[in-house]
Coordinates of C-alpha atoms in Angstrom, one line a residue:
M1 CA 12.2 25.5 3.5
K2 CA 13.5 22.4 1.8
A3 CA 13.9 19.2 2.6
T4 CA 16.8 15.9 1.8
L5 CA 16.1 12.6 2.2
I6 CA 19.1 10.2 2.7
L7 CA 19.4 6.0 2.2
E8 CA 22.0 3.8 3.7
N9 CA 23.0 3.4 0.3
G10 CA 23.8 6.5 -0.4
A11 CA 20.9 8.3 -2.3
V12 CA 19.7 11.4 -2.5
F13 CA 15.9 12.6 -3.1
H14 CA 15.7 16.7 -3.2
G15 CA 12.1 17.6 -1.1
E16 CA 10.2 20.0 0.3
S17 CA 9.9 19.5 4.1
M18 CA 6.6 18.8 6.0
G19 CA 5.0 18.5 9.2
D20 CA 7.7 18.5 12.1
T21 CA 11.1 19.7 10.6
A22 CA 13.6 18.1 13.2
E23 CA 16.1 16.1 12.0
A24 CA 14.2 12.3 11.7
V25 CA 16.6 8.5 11.2
C26 CA 14.6 5.5 10.6
E27 CA 13.4 2.0 8.9
M28 CA 12.4 3.4 5.2
V29 CA 9.5 0.7 4.2
F30 CA 6.3 2.0 1.7
N31 CA 2.9 0.9 1.9
T32 CA 0.6 0.9 -1.9
S33 CA -2.8 2.4 0.5
M34 CA -4.3 4.8 -2.3
A35 CA -6.0 5.9 1.4
G36 CA -6.0 5.2 5.0
Y37 CA -2.4 7.7 5.9
Q38 CA -4.1 8.5 9.0
E39 CA -4.7 4.9 10.4
I40 CA -1.3 3.6 9.3
L41 CA -0.2 7.0 10.6
T42 CA -1.0 5.7 13.8
D43 CA -0.5 1.4 14.1
P44 CA 1.9 1.4 16.2
S45 CA 2.9 -1.9 13.5
Y46 CA 4.9 1.1 12.0
A47 CA 6.8 2.9 14.8
G48 CA 10.5 3.9 14.2
Q49 CA 10.4 3.7 10.9
G50 CA 9.4 6.1 7.8
I51 CA 6.3 5.5 5.3
V52 CA 6.8 6.2 1.9
M53 CA 2.9 6.2 0.6
T54 CA 3.3 4.9 -2.8
Y55 CA 0.0 6.3 -4.1
P56 CA 1.1 9.8 -5.6
L57 CA -1.3 12.6 -4.1
I58 CA -1.5 12.1 -0.2
G59 CA -3.6 14.4 2.9
N60 CA -6.5 15.4 0.4
Y61 CA -9.4 13.8 2.8
G62 CA -7.4 15.8 6.2
V63 CA -7.1 14.5 9.4
N64 CA -9.7 13.8 12.1
R65 CA -10.8 12.5 15.8
E66 CA -12.1 9.1 14.9
D67 CA -9.9 7.9 12.2
A68 CA -6.9 7.2 14.7
E69 CA -6.2 3.7 15.2
S70 CA -4.6 4.6 18.8
R71 CA -3.6 7.0 21.0
Q72 CA -0.2 8.9 19.2
P73 CA 0.9 8.3 16.5
W74 CA 4.0 6.4 16.7
A75 CA 5.8 6.7 12.4
S76 CA 8.5 8.4 12.8
A77 CA 8.5 10.5 9.8
M78 CA 5.6 10.8 6.5
I79 CA 7.6 10.7 2.3
V80 CA 5.1 12.1 -0.5
R81 CA 4.7 13.5 -3.6
R82 CA 2.5 15.1 -2.9
L83 CA 0.9 16.9 0.0
S84 CA -2.3 17.7 0.0
S85 CA -2.6 21.8 1.5
R86 CA -6.1 21.3 2.7
G87 CA -8.7 18.5 2.9
S88 CA -12.2 18.2 1.8
N89 CA -14.5 16.1 3.5
F90 CA -17.4 16.7 5.8
R91 CA -15.7 15.0 8.3
C92 CA -13.0 17.2 8.3
E93 CA -11.1 18.6 10.9
G94 CA -7.8 19.6 10.2
T95 CA -4.6 19.2 7.4
L96 CA -1.6 16.8 7.1
D97 CA 0.7 18.2 7.5
G98 CA -0.6 20.2 10.7
Y99 CA -1.6 16.7 12.1
L100 CA 2.2 15.9 11.8
K101 CA 3.7 19.2 13.0
A102 CA 0.9 18.3 15.1
H103 CA 2.1 15.2 16.4
H104 CA 6.2 16.2 16.1
I105 CA 7.0 14.0 12.7
T106 CA 9.4 15.2 10.4
G107 CA 8.6 14.5 6.7
I108 CA 9.4 15.3 3.2
H109 CA 6.8 15.6 -0.5
S110 CA 7.8 16.8 -3.5
V111 CA 10.3 13.7 -4.2
D112 CA 10.2 10.9 -7.3
T113 CA 8.4 8.4 -4.5
R114 CA 8.5 6.3 -7.4
A115 CA 11.7 5.6 -8.0
I116 CA 12.5 5.8 -4.3
T117 CA 9.9 2.6 -4.0
R118 CA 11.1 1.1 -7.0
M119 CA 14.9 1.1 -4.9
L120 CA 13.0 0.1 -1.4
R121 CA 12.0 -2.7 -3.5
D122 CA 14.8 -3.8 -5.8
Q123 CA 17.6 -3.7 -2.4
G124 CA 16.0 -4.0 0.1
T125 CA 14.1 -2.4 3.0
M126 CA 16.7 0.1 4.6
N127 CA 17.3 2.9 7.1
G128 CA 17.7 6.5 6.1
M129 CA 17.6 10.5 6.5
I130 CA 15.0 13.4 6.6
T131 CA 17.1 16.2 7.9
T132 CA 16.1 19.7 6.5
E133 CA 20.1 21.0 7.1
E134 CA 20.6 22.9 3.3
S135 CA 24.0 21.2 3.5
P136 CA 23.8 17.9 5.7
N137 CA 27.4 15.9 5.6
L138 CA 26.5 12.7 3.9
A139 CA 28.9 10.7 5.5
E140 CA 27.7 11.2 8.8
A141 CA 25.0 10.6 8.1
L142 CA 25.7 8.4 6.8
R143 CA 27.6 6.7 9.7
R144 CA 24.1 7.8 11.9
I145 CA 22.2 6.1 9.6
R146 CA 23.2 3.2 8.8
A147 CA 24.1 2.6 12.7
Y148 CA 20.0 2.7 13.5
R149 CA 17.7 -0.2 15.3
V150 CA 14.8 -1.0 15.6
L151 CA 14.5 -1.2 18.9
N152 CA 12.2 -2.1 21.9
T153 CA 9.0 -0.8 20.2
V154 CA 7.2 -3.4 21.4
E155 CA 8.0 -2.3 25.0
R156 CA 6.7 2.1 23.7
T157 CA 3.8 1.7 22.2
T158 CA 2.0 -1.4 24.4
R159 CA -0.2 0.8 27.6
R160 CA 0.9 0.8 31.3
H161 CA -2.7 -0.3 32.5
I162 CA -5.0 -3.1 31.9
Q163 CA -8.1 -1.3 30.4
V164 CA -11.9 -3.0 29.8
Y165 CA -13.9 -3.0 27.4
P166 CA -17.7 -3.9 29.4
G167 CA -19.5 -6.5 26.9
A168 CA -23.1 -9.0 27.7
G169 CA -20.9 -11.8 25.8
P170 CA -17.6 -13.9 25.7
R171 CA -14.8 -12.3 27.8
V172 CA -11.8 -12.5 25.8
A173 CA -8.8 -11.4 26.9
L174 CA -6.4 -8.8 24.7
L175 CA -2.1 -8.7 24.5
D176 CA -1.7 -5.4 23.6
L177 CA 1.6 -5.5 21.3
G178 CA 1.3 -3.1 19.7
V179 CA -2.7 -3.0 19.0
K180 CA -4.8 -1.2 16.6
E181 CA -8.1 0.5 17.9
N182 CA -10.4 -1.2 14.9
M183 CA -9.4 -4.8 16.9
I184 CA -10.8 -4.4 19.9
R185 CA -14.1 -2.8 17.9
S186 CA -13.9 -6.0 16.1
L187 CA -14.6 -8.1 19.3
T188 CA -16.8 -5.8 21.4
D189 CA -19.1 -5.1 18.4
R190 CA -20.2 -8.6 18.1
G191 CA -20.7 -8.6 22.1
C192 CA -17.7 -9.1 23.9
S193 CA -16.6 -8.3 26.4
V194 CA -12.6 -7.5 26.5
T195 CA -10.3 -6.8 29.2
V196 CA -6.2 -5.3 27.5
F197 CA -3.6 -6.4 29.2
P198 CA -0.5 -4.6 29.1
A199 CA 2.6 -7.2 26.5
C200 CA 4.9 -7.5 29.6
T201 CA 1.6 -9.4 31.5
P202 CA 2.3 -13.2 33.4
A203 CA 0.3 -16.0 31.7
E204 CA -1.0 -17.0 35.1
D205 CA -2.5 -12.8 35.4
I206 CA -4.6 -13.1 32.1
M207 CA -5.3 -18.1 33.1
E208 CA -6.8 -17.1 36.8
G209 CA -9.1 -14.0 35.0
G210 CA -11.7 -16.3 33.8
F211 CA -11.5 -15.5 31.0
D212 CA -13.0 -17.2 28.1
G213 CA -10.8 -17.0 25.5
V214 CA -6.6 -15.1 25.0
M215 CA -6.2 -12.8 21.7
L216 CA -2.5 -11.3 20.6
S217 CA -2.5 -8.2 18.9
N218 CA -0.8 -7.4 16.3
G219 CA 2.4 -4.7 16.7
P220 CA 6.0 -3.9 15.4
G221 CA 9.6 -4.5 15.4
D222 CA 12.2 -7.5 14.6
P223 CA 9.8 -10.7 16.2
A224 CA 12.5 -12.7 17.9
D225 CA 13.4 -9.7 20.3
N226 CA 10.6 -10.7 22.3
P227 CA 12.0 -13.9 24.6
E228 CA 9.4 -12.8 27.2
I229 CA 6.6 -12.1 25.7
I230 CA 7.5 -15.5 23.8
G231 CA 7.7 -17.3 26.9
E232 CA 4.7 -16.6 28.3
I233 CA 2.6 -18.0 25.2
R234 CA 4.0 -20.7 25.3
K235 CA 2.4 -21.2 28.8
L236 CA -0.5 -19.9 27.5
Y237 CA -0.2 -22.6 24.8
D238 CA 0.5 -25.8 27.2
A239 CA -2.5 -24.6 29.5
N240 CA -4.8 -25.0 26.0
V241 CA -6.2 -22.0 26.2
L242 CA -8.0 -20.5 23.1
V243 CA -6.1 -18.1 21.3
F244 CA -6.6 -15.6 17.9
A245 CA -3.6 -14.2 17.6
V246 CA -1.9 -11.2 14.6
C247 CA 0.3 -10.4 12.8
L248 CA 2.9 -9.8 16.1
G249 CA 1.2 -12.5 17.7
H250 CA 0.7 -14.7 14.7
Q251 CA 4.5 -14.8 14.9
L252 CA 5.5 -14.9 18.3
M253 CA 2.6 -17.9 19.3
A254 CA 4.9 -20.0 16.2
L255 CA 8.1 -18.9 17.5
A256 CA 6.9 -19.7 20.6
T257 CA 6.1 -23.0 19.8
G258 CA 9.6 -23.5 17.4
A259 CA 8.5 -22.5 14.7
V260 CA 10.9 -19.8 13.0
T261 CA 11.2 -15.7 11.1
E262 CA 12.5 -14.2 8.5
K263 CA 12.4 -10.5 7.5
L264 CA 11.8 -10.0 3.8
K265 CA 12.9 -8.3 1.5
Y266 CA 10.5 -5.0 1.7
G267 CA 7.2 -6.5 3.5
H268 CA 4.1 -6.3 2.6
R269 CA 2.4 -3.0 3.5
G270 CA -0.8 -1.8 1.7
G271 CA -4.6 -2.8 1.9
N272 CA -5.0 -5.0 -1.3
H273 CA -2.7 -7.9 -0.4
P274 CA -4.3 -11.1 -1.9
V275 CA -4.3 -14.1 0.5
R276 CA -6.0 -17.6 -0.6
D277 CA -7.9 -19.5 2.3
V278 CA -6.0 -22.7 1.7
S279 CA -9.5 -25.4 3.1
T280 CA -11.4 -22.7 1.3
G281 CA -9.6 -22.0 -1.5
R282 CA -11.3 -18.6 -1.7
V283 CA -9.0 -15.9 -1.9
Y284 CA -9.4 -12.3 0.3
I285 CA -7.9 -8.9 -0.6
T286 CA -6.8 -8.4 2.2
S287 CA -4.6 -4.5 4.4
Q288 CA -1.9 -6.1 5.8
N289 CA 1.8 -4.7 7.5
H290 CA 4.3 -6.6 8.0
G291 CA 8.4 -7.0 7.8
Y292 CA 9.0 -10.9 8.6
V293 CA 7.0 -13.8 8.2
V294 CA 7.0 -16.8 9.1
R295 CA 8.9 -19.4 7.4
A296 CA 7.1 -22.4 6.1
D297 CA 9.4 -25.0 6.7
S298 CA 10.1 -24.0 10.3
V299 CA 6.8 -24.9 10.8
D300 CA 6.5 -28.9 13.2
P301 CA 3.1 -30.9 10.9
D302 CA 2.1 -32.2 15.1
I303 CA 1.5 -28.9 15.9
A304 CA 0.2 -26.7 13.2
E305 CA -0.3 -27.2 9.4
I306 CA 0.0 -23.8 7.4
S307 CA -3.9 -22.3 6.8
H308 CA -3.9 -19.6 4.5
I309 CA -1.1 -17.9 2.2
N310 CA 0.0 -15.4 0.2
V311 CA -1.0 -15.7 -3.7
N312 CA 2.2 -13.3 -4.8
D313 CA 5.0 -15.1 -3.2
G314 CA 3.4 -17.6 -1.3
T315 CA 4.1 -17.3 1.8
V316 CA 2.6 -18.3 5.1
E317 CA 0.0 -16.3 5.7
G318 CA -2.0 -17.6 8.8
L319 CA -1.9 -20.9 10.6
K320 CA -3.8 -23.9 12.3
Y321 CA -2.3 -25.5 15.1
K322 CA -3.7 -29.6 16.3
N323 CA -5.1 -28.8 19.4
G324 CA -7.7 -27.0 17.5
R325 CA -7.1 -24.2 20.8
V326 CA -5.8 -22.1 18.6
L327 CA -6.1 -19.5 14.9
T328 CA -3.8 -17.3 14.3
V329 CA -3.4 -14.7 11.1
Q330 CA -1.0 -12.9 10.0
F331 CA -3.0 -10.2 8.0
H332 CA -5.1 -8.3 9.4
P333 CA -9.3 -8.9 10.4
E334 CA -10.3 -6.2 11.2
A335 CA -9.1 -3.5 7.9
S336 CA -11.1 -3.8 5.6
P337 CA -9.8 -3.5 2.5
G338 CA -12.2 -6.1 1.3
P339 CA -14.1 -4.2 2.4
K340 CA -15.4 -7.0 5.7
D341 CA -14.4 -10.8 3.9
T342 CA -12.4 -11.6 7.0
G343 CA -14.6 -10.4 9.3
Y344 CA -15.1 -14.4 9.2
L345 CA -12.6 -14.8 11.6
F346 CA -13.8 -13.3 14.2
D347 CA -16.7 -14.5 14.3
A348 CA -15.0 -18.2 14.4
F349 CA -13.0 -17.3 17.2
V350 CA -16.3 -16.1 18.7
A351 CA -18.6 -19.2 18.5
K352 CA -15.5 -20.8 19.6
M353 CA -15.6 -18.9 22.8
K354 CA -19.9 -19.8 23.3
E355 CA -19.1 -23.1 22.3
G356 CA -16.6 -23.5 25.1
R357 CA -19.0 -21.4 27.5
D358 CA -22.0 -24.0 26.3
C359 CA -20.3 -27.5 27.2
A360 CA -18.7 -24.8 30.5
K361 CA -22.3 -24.8 31.5
E362 CA -23.6 -28.4 31.4
S363 CA -20.2 -29.5 32.3

């Protein structure tokens, strides 16, 4: 079946339908990863977005149950140059096309993803539509495309109930803003007992739980759209709680302490982004998925200092707070492009929690 991709600027690309045939209107972004398409689809940070994969061949190793990063795919659409009709891998349990159909995700293949990516880089992230209608009304389509907004994504992706992952080590309260399973696994693999809370959980409920530390997860959407959550995070900061935050959690902590976030022209999405640790000068290859950043000039030097910087564009990739209790990063240390270079951040968080436990015992 034929399919058409229409972008907000009026550009039209014709290709072949894959996945669901339902019309999809969403924000179009590109990802530079060569692999990991299933993890990308199931990353809650992509809620409300259509993903243009820059690597030309997608679907070649199929899909399986183990690689899902959450309970379901969250992306609204997928755009690829060439779709592999079958998966060649000993772990393969199905095709990408079948996976998209099963989860009602619209897609298009056999389009010039290079041209689309260059357009998004030059003109910035924009909305778009994928339709299988033979002769879509361009004027009406553009009206609907331009009216689309990515809203209520944290509310949609967070879990509804508290969930506990037992462990013998430090007790972590994890605020699910759209968490990936590997983030939980990165803590449990280090022996932590992890209690995952819905995003709307009051700070008092977390502080009364006797946890050794709090983790603020990744998640989707504009961080400024979450004023209630920001208010609760401010309470955690004021209570001098030990906090480690990633991606959206990093942005929300910055907003809670007076900094400002802004939207990037086309975002950072992929597994090859170089980040420099300011304290050591060492550069790490990181996995990233975000469209917003903390403005460097908005960070109060009495509250925090920049700990990590993006080598490509100089944007803020991490903050170390002066109270010695909060560390936040924009990239994803639970992902493995390096493959495990930035796992030291989890190690440091766990060590801090153990140190706090030992001090409490001595006192």
